[in-house]
Short mmCIF file of C-alpha atoms and ligand atoms in Angstrom, two decimals:
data_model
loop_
_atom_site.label_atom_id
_atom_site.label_comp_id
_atom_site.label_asym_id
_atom_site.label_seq_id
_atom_site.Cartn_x
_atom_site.Cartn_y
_atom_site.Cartn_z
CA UNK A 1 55.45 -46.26 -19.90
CA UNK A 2 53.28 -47.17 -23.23
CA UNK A 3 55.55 -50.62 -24.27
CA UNK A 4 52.62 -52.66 -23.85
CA UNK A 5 49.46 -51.31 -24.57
CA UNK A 6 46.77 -53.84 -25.83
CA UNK A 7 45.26 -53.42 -29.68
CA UNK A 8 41.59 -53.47 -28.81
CA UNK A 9 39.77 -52.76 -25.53
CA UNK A 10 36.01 -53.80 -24.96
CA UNK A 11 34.10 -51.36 -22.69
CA UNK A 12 31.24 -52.53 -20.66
CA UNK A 13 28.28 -49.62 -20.62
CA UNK A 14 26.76 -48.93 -17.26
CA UNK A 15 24.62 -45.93 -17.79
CA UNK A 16 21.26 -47.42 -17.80
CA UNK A 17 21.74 -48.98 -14.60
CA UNK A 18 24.40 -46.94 -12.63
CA UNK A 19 24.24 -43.75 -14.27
CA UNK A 20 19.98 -43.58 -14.55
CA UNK A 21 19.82 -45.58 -10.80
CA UNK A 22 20.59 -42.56 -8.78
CA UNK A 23 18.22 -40.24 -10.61
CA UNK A 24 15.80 -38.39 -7.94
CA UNK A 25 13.31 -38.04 -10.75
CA UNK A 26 11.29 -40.58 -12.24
CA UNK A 27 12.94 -40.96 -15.74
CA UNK A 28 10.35 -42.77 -17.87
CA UNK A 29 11.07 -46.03 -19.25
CA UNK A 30 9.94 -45.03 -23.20
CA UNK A 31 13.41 -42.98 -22.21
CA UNK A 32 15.77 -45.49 -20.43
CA UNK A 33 14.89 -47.38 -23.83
CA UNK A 34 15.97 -44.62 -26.09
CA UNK A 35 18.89 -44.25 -24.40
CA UNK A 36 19.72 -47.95 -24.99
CA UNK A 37 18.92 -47.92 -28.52
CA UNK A 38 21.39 -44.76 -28.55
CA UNK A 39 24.08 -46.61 -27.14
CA UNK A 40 24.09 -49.49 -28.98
CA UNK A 41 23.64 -47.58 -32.27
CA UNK A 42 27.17 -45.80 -31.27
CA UNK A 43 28.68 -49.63 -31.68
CA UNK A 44 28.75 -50.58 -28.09
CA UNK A 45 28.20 -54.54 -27.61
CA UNK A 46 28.16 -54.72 -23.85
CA UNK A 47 24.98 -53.09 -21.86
CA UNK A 48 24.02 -53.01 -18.47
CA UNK A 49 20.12 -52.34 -19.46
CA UNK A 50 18.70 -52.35 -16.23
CA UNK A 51 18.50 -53.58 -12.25
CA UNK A 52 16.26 -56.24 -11.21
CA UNK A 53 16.86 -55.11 -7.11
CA UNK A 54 13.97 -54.54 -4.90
CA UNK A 55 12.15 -51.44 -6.03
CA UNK A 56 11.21 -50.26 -2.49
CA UNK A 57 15.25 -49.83 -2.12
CA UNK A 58 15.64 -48.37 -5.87
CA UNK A 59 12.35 -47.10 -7.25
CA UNK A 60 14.30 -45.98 -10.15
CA UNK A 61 14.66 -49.32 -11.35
CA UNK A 62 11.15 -50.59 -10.75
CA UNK A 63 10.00 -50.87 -14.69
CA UNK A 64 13.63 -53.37 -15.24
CA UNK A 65 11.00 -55.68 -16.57
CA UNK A 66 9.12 -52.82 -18.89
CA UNK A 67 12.83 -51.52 -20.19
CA UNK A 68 14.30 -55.14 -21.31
CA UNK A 69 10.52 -56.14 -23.38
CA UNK A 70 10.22 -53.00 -24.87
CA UNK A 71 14.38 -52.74 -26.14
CA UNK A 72 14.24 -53.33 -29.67
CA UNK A 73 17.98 -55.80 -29.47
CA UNK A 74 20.60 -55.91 -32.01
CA UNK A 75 22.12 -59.24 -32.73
CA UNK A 76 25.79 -58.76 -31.58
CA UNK A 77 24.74 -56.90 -28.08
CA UNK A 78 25.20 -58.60 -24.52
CA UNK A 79 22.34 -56.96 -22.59
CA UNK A 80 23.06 -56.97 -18.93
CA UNK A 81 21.24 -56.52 -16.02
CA UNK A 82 22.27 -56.09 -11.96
CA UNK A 83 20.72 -58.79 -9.96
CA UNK A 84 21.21 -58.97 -5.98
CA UNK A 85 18.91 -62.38 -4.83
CA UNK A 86 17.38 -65.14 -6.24
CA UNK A 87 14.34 -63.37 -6.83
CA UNK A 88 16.43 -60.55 -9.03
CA UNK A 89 17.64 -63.77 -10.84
CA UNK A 90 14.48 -64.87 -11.69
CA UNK A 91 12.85 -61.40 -12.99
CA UNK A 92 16.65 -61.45 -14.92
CA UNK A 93 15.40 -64.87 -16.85
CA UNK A 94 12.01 -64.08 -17.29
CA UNK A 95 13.26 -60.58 -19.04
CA UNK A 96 15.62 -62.63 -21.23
CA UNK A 97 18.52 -60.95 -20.74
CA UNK A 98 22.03 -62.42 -21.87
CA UNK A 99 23.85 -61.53 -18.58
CA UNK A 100 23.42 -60.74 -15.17
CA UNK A 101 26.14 -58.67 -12.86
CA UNK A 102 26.15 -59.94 -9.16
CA UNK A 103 27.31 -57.11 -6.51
CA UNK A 104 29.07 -56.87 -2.81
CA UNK A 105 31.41 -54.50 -1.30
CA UNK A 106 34.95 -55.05 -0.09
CA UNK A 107 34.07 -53.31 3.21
CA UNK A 108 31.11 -54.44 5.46
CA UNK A 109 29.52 -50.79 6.29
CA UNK A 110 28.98 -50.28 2.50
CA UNK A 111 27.99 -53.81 1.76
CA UNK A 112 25.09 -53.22 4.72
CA UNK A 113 23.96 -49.80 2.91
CA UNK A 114 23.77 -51.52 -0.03
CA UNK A 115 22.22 -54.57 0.46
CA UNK A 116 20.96 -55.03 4.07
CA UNK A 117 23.17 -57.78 4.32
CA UNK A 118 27.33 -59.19 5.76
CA UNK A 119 29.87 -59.43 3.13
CA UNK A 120 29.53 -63.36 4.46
CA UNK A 121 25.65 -63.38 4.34
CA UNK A 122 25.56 -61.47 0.44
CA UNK A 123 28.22 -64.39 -1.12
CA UNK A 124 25.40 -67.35 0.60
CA UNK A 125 23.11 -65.59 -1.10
CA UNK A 126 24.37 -65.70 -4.66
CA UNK A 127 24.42 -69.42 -4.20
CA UNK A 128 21.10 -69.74 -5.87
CA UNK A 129 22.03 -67.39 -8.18
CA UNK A 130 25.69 -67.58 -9.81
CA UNK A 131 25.28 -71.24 -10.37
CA UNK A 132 21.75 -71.64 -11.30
CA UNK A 133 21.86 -68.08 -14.12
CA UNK A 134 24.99 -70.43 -15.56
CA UNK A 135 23.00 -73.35 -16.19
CA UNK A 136 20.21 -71.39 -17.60
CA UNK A 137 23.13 -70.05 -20.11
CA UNK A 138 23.40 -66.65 -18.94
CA UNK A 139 26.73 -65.42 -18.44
CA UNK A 140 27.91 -63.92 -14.51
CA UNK A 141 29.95 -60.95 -13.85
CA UNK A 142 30.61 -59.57 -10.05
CA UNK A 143 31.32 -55.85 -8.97
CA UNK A 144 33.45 -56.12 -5.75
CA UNK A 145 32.40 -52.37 -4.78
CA UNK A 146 34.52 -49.70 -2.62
CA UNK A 147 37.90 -51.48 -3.07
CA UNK A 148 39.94 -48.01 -3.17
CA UNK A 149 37.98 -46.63 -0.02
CA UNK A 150 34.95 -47.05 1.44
CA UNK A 151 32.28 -43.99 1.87
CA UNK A 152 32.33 -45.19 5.66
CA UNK A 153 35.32 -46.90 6.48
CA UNK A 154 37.73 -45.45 4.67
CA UNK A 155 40.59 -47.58 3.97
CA UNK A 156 40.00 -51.06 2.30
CA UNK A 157 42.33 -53.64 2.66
CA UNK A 158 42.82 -55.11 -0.87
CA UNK A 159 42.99 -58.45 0.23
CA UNK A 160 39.64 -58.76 1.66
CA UNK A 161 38.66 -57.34 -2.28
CA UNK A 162 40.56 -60.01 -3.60
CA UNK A 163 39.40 -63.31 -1.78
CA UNK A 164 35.74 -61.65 -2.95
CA UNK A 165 36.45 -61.96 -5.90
CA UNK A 166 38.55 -65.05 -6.46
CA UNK A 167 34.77 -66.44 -4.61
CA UNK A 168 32.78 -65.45 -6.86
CA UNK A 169 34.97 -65.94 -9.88
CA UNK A 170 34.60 -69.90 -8.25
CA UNK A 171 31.14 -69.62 -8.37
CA UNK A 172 31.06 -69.35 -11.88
CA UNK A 173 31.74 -65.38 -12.94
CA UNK A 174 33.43 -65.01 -15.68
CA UNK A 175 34.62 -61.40 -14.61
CA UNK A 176 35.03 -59.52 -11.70
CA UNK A 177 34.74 -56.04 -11.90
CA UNK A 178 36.81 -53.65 -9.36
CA UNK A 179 34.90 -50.64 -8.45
CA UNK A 180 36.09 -47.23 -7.03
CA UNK A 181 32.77 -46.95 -6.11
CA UNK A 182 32.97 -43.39 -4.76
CA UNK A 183 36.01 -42.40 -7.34
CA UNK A 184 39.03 -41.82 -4.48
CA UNK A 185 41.59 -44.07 -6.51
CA UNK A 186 44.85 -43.17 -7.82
CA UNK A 187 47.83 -44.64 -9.79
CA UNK A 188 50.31 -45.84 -7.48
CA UNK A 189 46.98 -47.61 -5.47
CA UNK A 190 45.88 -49.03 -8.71
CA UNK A 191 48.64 -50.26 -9.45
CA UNK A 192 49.26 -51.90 -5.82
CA UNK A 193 45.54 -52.97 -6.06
CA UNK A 194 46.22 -54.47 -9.42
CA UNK A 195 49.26 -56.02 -9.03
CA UNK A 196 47.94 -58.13 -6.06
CA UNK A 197 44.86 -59.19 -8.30
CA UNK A 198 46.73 -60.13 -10.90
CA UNK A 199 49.53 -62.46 -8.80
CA UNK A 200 46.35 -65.06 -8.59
CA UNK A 201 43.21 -63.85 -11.55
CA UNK A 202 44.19 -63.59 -15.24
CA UNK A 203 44.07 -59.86 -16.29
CA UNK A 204 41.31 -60.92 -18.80
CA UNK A 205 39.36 -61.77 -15.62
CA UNK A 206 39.18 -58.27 -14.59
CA UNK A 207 37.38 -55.08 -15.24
CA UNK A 208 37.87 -51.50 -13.92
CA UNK A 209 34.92 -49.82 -12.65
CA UNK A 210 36.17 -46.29 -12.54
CA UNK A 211 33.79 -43.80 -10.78
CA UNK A 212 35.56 -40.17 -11.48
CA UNK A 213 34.51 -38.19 -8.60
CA UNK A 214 37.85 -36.42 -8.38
CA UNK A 215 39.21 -36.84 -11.86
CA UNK A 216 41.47 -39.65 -11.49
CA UNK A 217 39.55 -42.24 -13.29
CA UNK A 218 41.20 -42.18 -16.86
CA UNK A 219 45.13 -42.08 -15.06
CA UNK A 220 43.33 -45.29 -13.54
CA UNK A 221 42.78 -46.76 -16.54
CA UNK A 222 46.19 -45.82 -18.16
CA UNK A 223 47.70 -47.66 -15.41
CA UNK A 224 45.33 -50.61 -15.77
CA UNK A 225 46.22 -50.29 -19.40
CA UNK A 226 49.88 -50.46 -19.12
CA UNK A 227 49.05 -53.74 -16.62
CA UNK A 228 47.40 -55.33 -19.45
CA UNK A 229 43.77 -55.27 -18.22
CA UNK A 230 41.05 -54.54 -21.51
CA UNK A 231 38.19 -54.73 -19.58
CA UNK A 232 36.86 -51.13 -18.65
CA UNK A 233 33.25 -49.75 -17.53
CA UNK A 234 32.33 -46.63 -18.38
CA UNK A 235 28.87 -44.47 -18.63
CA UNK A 236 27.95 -41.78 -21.37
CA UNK A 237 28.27 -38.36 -20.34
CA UNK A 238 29.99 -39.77 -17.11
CA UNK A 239 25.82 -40.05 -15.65
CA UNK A 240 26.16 -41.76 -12.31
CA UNK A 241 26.40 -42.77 -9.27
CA UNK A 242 25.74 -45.21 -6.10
CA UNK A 243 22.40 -44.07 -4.01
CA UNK A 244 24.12 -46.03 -1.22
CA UNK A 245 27.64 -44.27 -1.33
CA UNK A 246 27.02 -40.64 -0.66
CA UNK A 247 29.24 -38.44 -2.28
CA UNK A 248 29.85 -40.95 -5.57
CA UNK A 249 29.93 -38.87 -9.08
CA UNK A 250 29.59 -40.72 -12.62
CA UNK A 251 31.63 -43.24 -13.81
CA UNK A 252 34.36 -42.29 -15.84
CA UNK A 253 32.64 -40.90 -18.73
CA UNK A 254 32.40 -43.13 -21.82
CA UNK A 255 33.50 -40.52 -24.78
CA UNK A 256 36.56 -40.14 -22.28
CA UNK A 257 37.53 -43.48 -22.23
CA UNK A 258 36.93 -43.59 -26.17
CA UNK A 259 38.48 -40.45 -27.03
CA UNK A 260 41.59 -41.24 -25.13
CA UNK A 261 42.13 -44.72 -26.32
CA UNK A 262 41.33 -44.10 -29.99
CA UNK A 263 43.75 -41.29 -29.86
CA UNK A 264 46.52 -44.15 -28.65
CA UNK A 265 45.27 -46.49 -31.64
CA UNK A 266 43.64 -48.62 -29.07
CA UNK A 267 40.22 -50.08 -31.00
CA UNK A 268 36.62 -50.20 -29.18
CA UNK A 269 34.62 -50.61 -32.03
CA UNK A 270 32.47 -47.53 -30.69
CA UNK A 271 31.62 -44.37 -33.07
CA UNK A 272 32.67 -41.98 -31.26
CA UNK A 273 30.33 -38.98 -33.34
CA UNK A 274 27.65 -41.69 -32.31
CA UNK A 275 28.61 -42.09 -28.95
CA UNK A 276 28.57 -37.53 -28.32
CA UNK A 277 25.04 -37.98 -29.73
CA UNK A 278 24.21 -41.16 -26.92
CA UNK A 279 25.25 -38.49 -24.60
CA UNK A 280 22.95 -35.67 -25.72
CA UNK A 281 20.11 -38.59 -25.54
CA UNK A 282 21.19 -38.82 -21.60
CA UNK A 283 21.43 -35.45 -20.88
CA UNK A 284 18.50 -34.54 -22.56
CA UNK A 285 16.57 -37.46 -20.44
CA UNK A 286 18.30 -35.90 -17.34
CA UNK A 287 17.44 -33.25 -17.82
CA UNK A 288 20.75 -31.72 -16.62
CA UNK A 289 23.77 -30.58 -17.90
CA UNK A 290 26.39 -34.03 -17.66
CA UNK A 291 29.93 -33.72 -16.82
CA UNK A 292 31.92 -35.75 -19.25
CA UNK A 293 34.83 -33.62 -20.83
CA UNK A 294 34.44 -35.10 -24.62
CA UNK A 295 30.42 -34.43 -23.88
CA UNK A 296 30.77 -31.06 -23.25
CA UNK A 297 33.79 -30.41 -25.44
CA UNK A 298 32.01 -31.99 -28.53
CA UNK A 299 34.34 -34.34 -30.57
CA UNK A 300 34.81 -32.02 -33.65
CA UNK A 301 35.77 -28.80 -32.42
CA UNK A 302 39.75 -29.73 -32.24
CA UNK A 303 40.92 -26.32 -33.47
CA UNK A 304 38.33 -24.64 -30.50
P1 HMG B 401 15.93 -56.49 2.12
O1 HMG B 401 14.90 -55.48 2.43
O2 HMG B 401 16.92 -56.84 3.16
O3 HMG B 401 15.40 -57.88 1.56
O4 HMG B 401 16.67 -56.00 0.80
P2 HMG B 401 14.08 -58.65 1.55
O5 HMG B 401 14.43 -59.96 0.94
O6 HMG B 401 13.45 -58.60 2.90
O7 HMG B 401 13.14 -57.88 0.51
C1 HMG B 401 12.42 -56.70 0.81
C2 HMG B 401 11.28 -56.55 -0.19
O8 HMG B 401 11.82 -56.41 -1.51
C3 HMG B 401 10.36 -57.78 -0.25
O9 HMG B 401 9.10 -57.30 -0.64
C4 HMG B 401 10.95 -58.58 -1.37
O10 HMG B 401 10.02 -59.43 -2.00
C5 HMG B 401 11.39 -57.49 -2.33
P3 HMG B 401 7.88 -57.23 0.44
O11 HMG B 401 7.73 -58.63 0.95
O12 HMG B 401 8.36 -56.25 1.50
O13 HMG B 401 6.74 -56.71 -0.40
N1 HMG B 401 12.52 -57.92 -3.17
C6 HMG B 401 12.57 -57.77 -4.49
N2 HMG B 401 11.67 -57.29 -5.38
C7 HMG B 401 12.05 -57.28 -6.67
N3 HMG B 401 13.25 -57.73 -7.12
C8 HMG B 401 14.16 -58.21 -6.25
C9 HMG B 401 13.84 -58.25 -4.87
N4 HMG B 401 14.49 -58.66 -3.78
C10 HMG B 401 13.68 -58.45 -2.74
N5 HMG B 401 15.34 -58.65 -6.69
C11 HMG B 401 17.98 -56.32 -1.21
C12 HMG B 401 17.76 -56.73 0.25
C13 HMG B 401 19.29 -56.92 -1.66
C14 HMG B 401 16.82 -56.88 -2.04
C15 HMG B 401 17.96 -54.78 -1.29
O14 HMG B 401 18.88 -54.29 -0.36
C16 HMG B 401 18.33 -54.25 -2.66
O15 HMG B 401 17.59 -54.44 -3.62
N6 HMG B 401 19.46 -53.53 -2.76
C17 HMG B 401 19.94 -53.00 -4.02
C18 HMG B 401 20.66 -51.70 -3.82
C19 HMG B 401 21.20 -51.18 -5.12
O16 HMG B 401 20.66 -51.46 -6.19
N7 HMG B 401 22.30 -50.41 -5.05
C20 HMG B 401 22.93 -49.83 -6.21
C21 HMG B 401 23.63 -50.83 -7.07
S1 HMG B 401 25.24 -51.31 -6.50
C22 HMG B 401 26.30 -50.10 -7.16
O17 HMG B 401 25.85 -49.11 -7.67
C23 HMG B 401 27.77 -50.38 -7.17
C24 HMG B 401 28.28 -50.84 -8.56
O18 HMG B 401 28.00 -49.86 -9.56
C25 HMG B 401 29.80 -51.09 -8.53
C26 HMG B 401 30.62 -49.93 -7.94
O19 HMG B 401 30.41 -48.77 -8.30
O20 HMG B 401 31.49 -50.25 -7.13
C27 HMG B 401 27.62 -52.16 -8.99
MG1 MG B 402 29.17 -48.06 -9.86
#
C-alpha cells in the first residue's frame, strides 16, 4: 500500500451548503458569509457557497441569493452552488456563481425524499440545466447520492450509480461526485465501488463525497488515494448532513482530510492553522460543539 500516492490533491468545500443545510436554526446569512470568507482565507479554491433548491423544502438555504452578492470573492476561488431545476439554474446565473453541482440518488426511495421526483424523471430534468449552465460558461459537477447504502433501501447496486453518472458526465459534467451520503462505506466496498467506476470514467472524473457517520470516511479516502482519485469533498469541523437522509453525520471533516494528507506530503494548498480557525468560525455560528478530530484536537498541541 502507499506506491502510488498522487503529489497534490484539490478538495472541494461543502460546508456552506451541506454542512449549514441541515441546521434547525436559522443561521444568518451576515454568518454563512463569514464563514466563506474564513474558508477561502485558509487557501481553499473550491466552494460550495450556497443551494439555490426550493426554500419551502430547505428554508435554510432561502437567502442563496443574499449569501453569493454579499461574498466579498477572491480571484482564484470557484464558488459553487447546488442547483436541482431549471429554476435553481437560473437564480445560480443571476447570483453569478462560477459553478453549479447537479444532484440524484443511486436508489429511488432517497432520490423521492430528496427531490419529489424518479431517478428517470430527476436526469429529464437537468436537461434544461446541464447543457444550458455550460453554454452560459459555468462549469457542472453531479453528486450521485447514497451509492454505499441507501437510508431506505439499504443496499445499492453500484451499477445503477455508475450509468448515473456516466449520464450526466454526457450531459456535460465535468465531475461526478460519489456520495456516502449517510457515511456506511468501507474499504473493501470502496474499492469494489471504485474499481467498477474507474473500468469506464477517468479517475480525474471523480470525487469522493465522504460523509463520516461511523468513522470510516478518511480509510475511504486512503483507498481512493491509493486508486489514484484527487478529487475529495470535505466540510470544516466535519458540519453536516442530508435533511433528507435521517441518520447522516458531517462530511468527513476538512482539517482531517488536510492533516492526514499533509502528513503523507500530499499538497492542498490549504493552511491548515487557517483552516482550525475556519472551524472555530463554524462552530461558533453553530453554535455547537463540531466533531472533527483535528478541530477539537487543535493542530499545535502534538506533544498533548
Ligand atoms: P417540488 O415541490 O416537487 O417541485 O420540489 P415544484 O416544482 O412543484 O416546486 C415547489 C415550489 O418550490 C414552487 O413554488 C416552485 O416555484 C418552488 P410555489 O409555486 O409552490 O410557490 N421552487 C423553487 N424555488 C426556488 N428555487 C428553486 C425552486 N424549485 C422549485 N430551485 C424540488 C422539487 C427539487 C424543487 C425540491 O424537492 C427541492 O428543492 N429539493 C432539494 C432538497 C435538498 O436540497 N436536499 C439536500 C441536498 S442533496 C444532499 O445533501 C446530498 C449531497 O450532499 C451528496 C451526498 O451527500 O450524497 C449533494
Ligand atoms: Mg452530502
Amino acid at each position: 500500500m502507499f506506491d502510488a500516492l498522487p503529489k497534490s490533491v484539490s478538495i472541494y468545500e461543502v460546508s456552506p451548503r451541506d454542512g449549514l443545510q441541515n441546521e434547525g436554526a436559522q443561521v444568518a446569512t451576515h454568518a454563512k458569509v463569514r464563514l466563506v470568507e474564513a474558508l477561502q482565507d485558509a487557501g481553499l479554491k473550491r466552494i460550495e457557497v450556497t443551494s439555490f433548491v426550493s426554500p419551502k423544502w430547505v428554508p435554510q438555504m432561502a437567502d442563496a441569493d443574499q449569501v453569493c452578492e454579499m461574498l466579498e470573492r477572491r480571484e482564484g476561488v470557484v464558488y459553487s452552488a447546488l442547483v436541482p431545476n431549471a429554476t435553481g439554474l437560473k437564480r445560480a446565473i443571476a447570483a453569478n456563481v462560477d459553478e453549479v453541482a447537479v444532484f440524484l440518488s443511486a436508489s429511488e426511495k432517497h432520490n423521492r425524499k430528496n427531490v419529489n421526483k424518479t431517478v428517470g424523471q430527476t436526469l429529464k430534468a437537468f436537461e434544461p440545466v446541464i447543457g444550458p449552465a455550460v453554454e452560459a460558461g459555468l462549469r457542472v459537477r453531479g453528486y450521485v447520492s447514497t451509492l454505499w447504502g441507501c437510508p431506505y433501501e439499504g443496499e445499492v447496486p453500484p451499477e445503477r450509480g455508475l450509468e448515473i453518472a456516466e449520464e450526466l458526465l454526457r450531459a456535460g459534467c465535468y465531475q461526478v461526485s460519489l456520495g456516502d451520503t449517510i457515511g456506511v462505506g468501507t474499504p473493501l466496498q470502496t474499492r469494489r465501488i471504485l474499481e467498477l467506476f474507474l473500468k469506464s470514467i477517468p479517475a480525474e472524473k471523480i470525487a469522493l463525497h465522504l460523509h463520516d457517520t461511523r468513522g470510516t470516511a478518511l480509510a475511504n479516502v486512503l483507498v481512493g488515494l491509493e486508486m489514484g482519485i484527487t478529487n475529495f469533498d470535505a466540510s470544516v469541523g466535519g458540519l453536516g448532513g442530508c435533511p433528507y437522509a435521517p441518520g447522516a453525520a458531517g462530511n468527513l471533516a476538512t482539517e482531517d482530510l488536510v492533516y492526514t494528507l499533509h502528513g503523507m506530503g500530499i499538497e492542498t494548498g490549504v493552511d491548515l492553522e487557517k483552516l482550525w480557525q475556519a472551524g472555530q468560525v463554524a462552530e461558533a455560528i453553530v453554535g455547537r460543539e463540531l466533531p472533527g478530530k483535528v478541530h477539537r484536537a487543535g493542530v499545535r498541541s502534538l506533544a498533548g
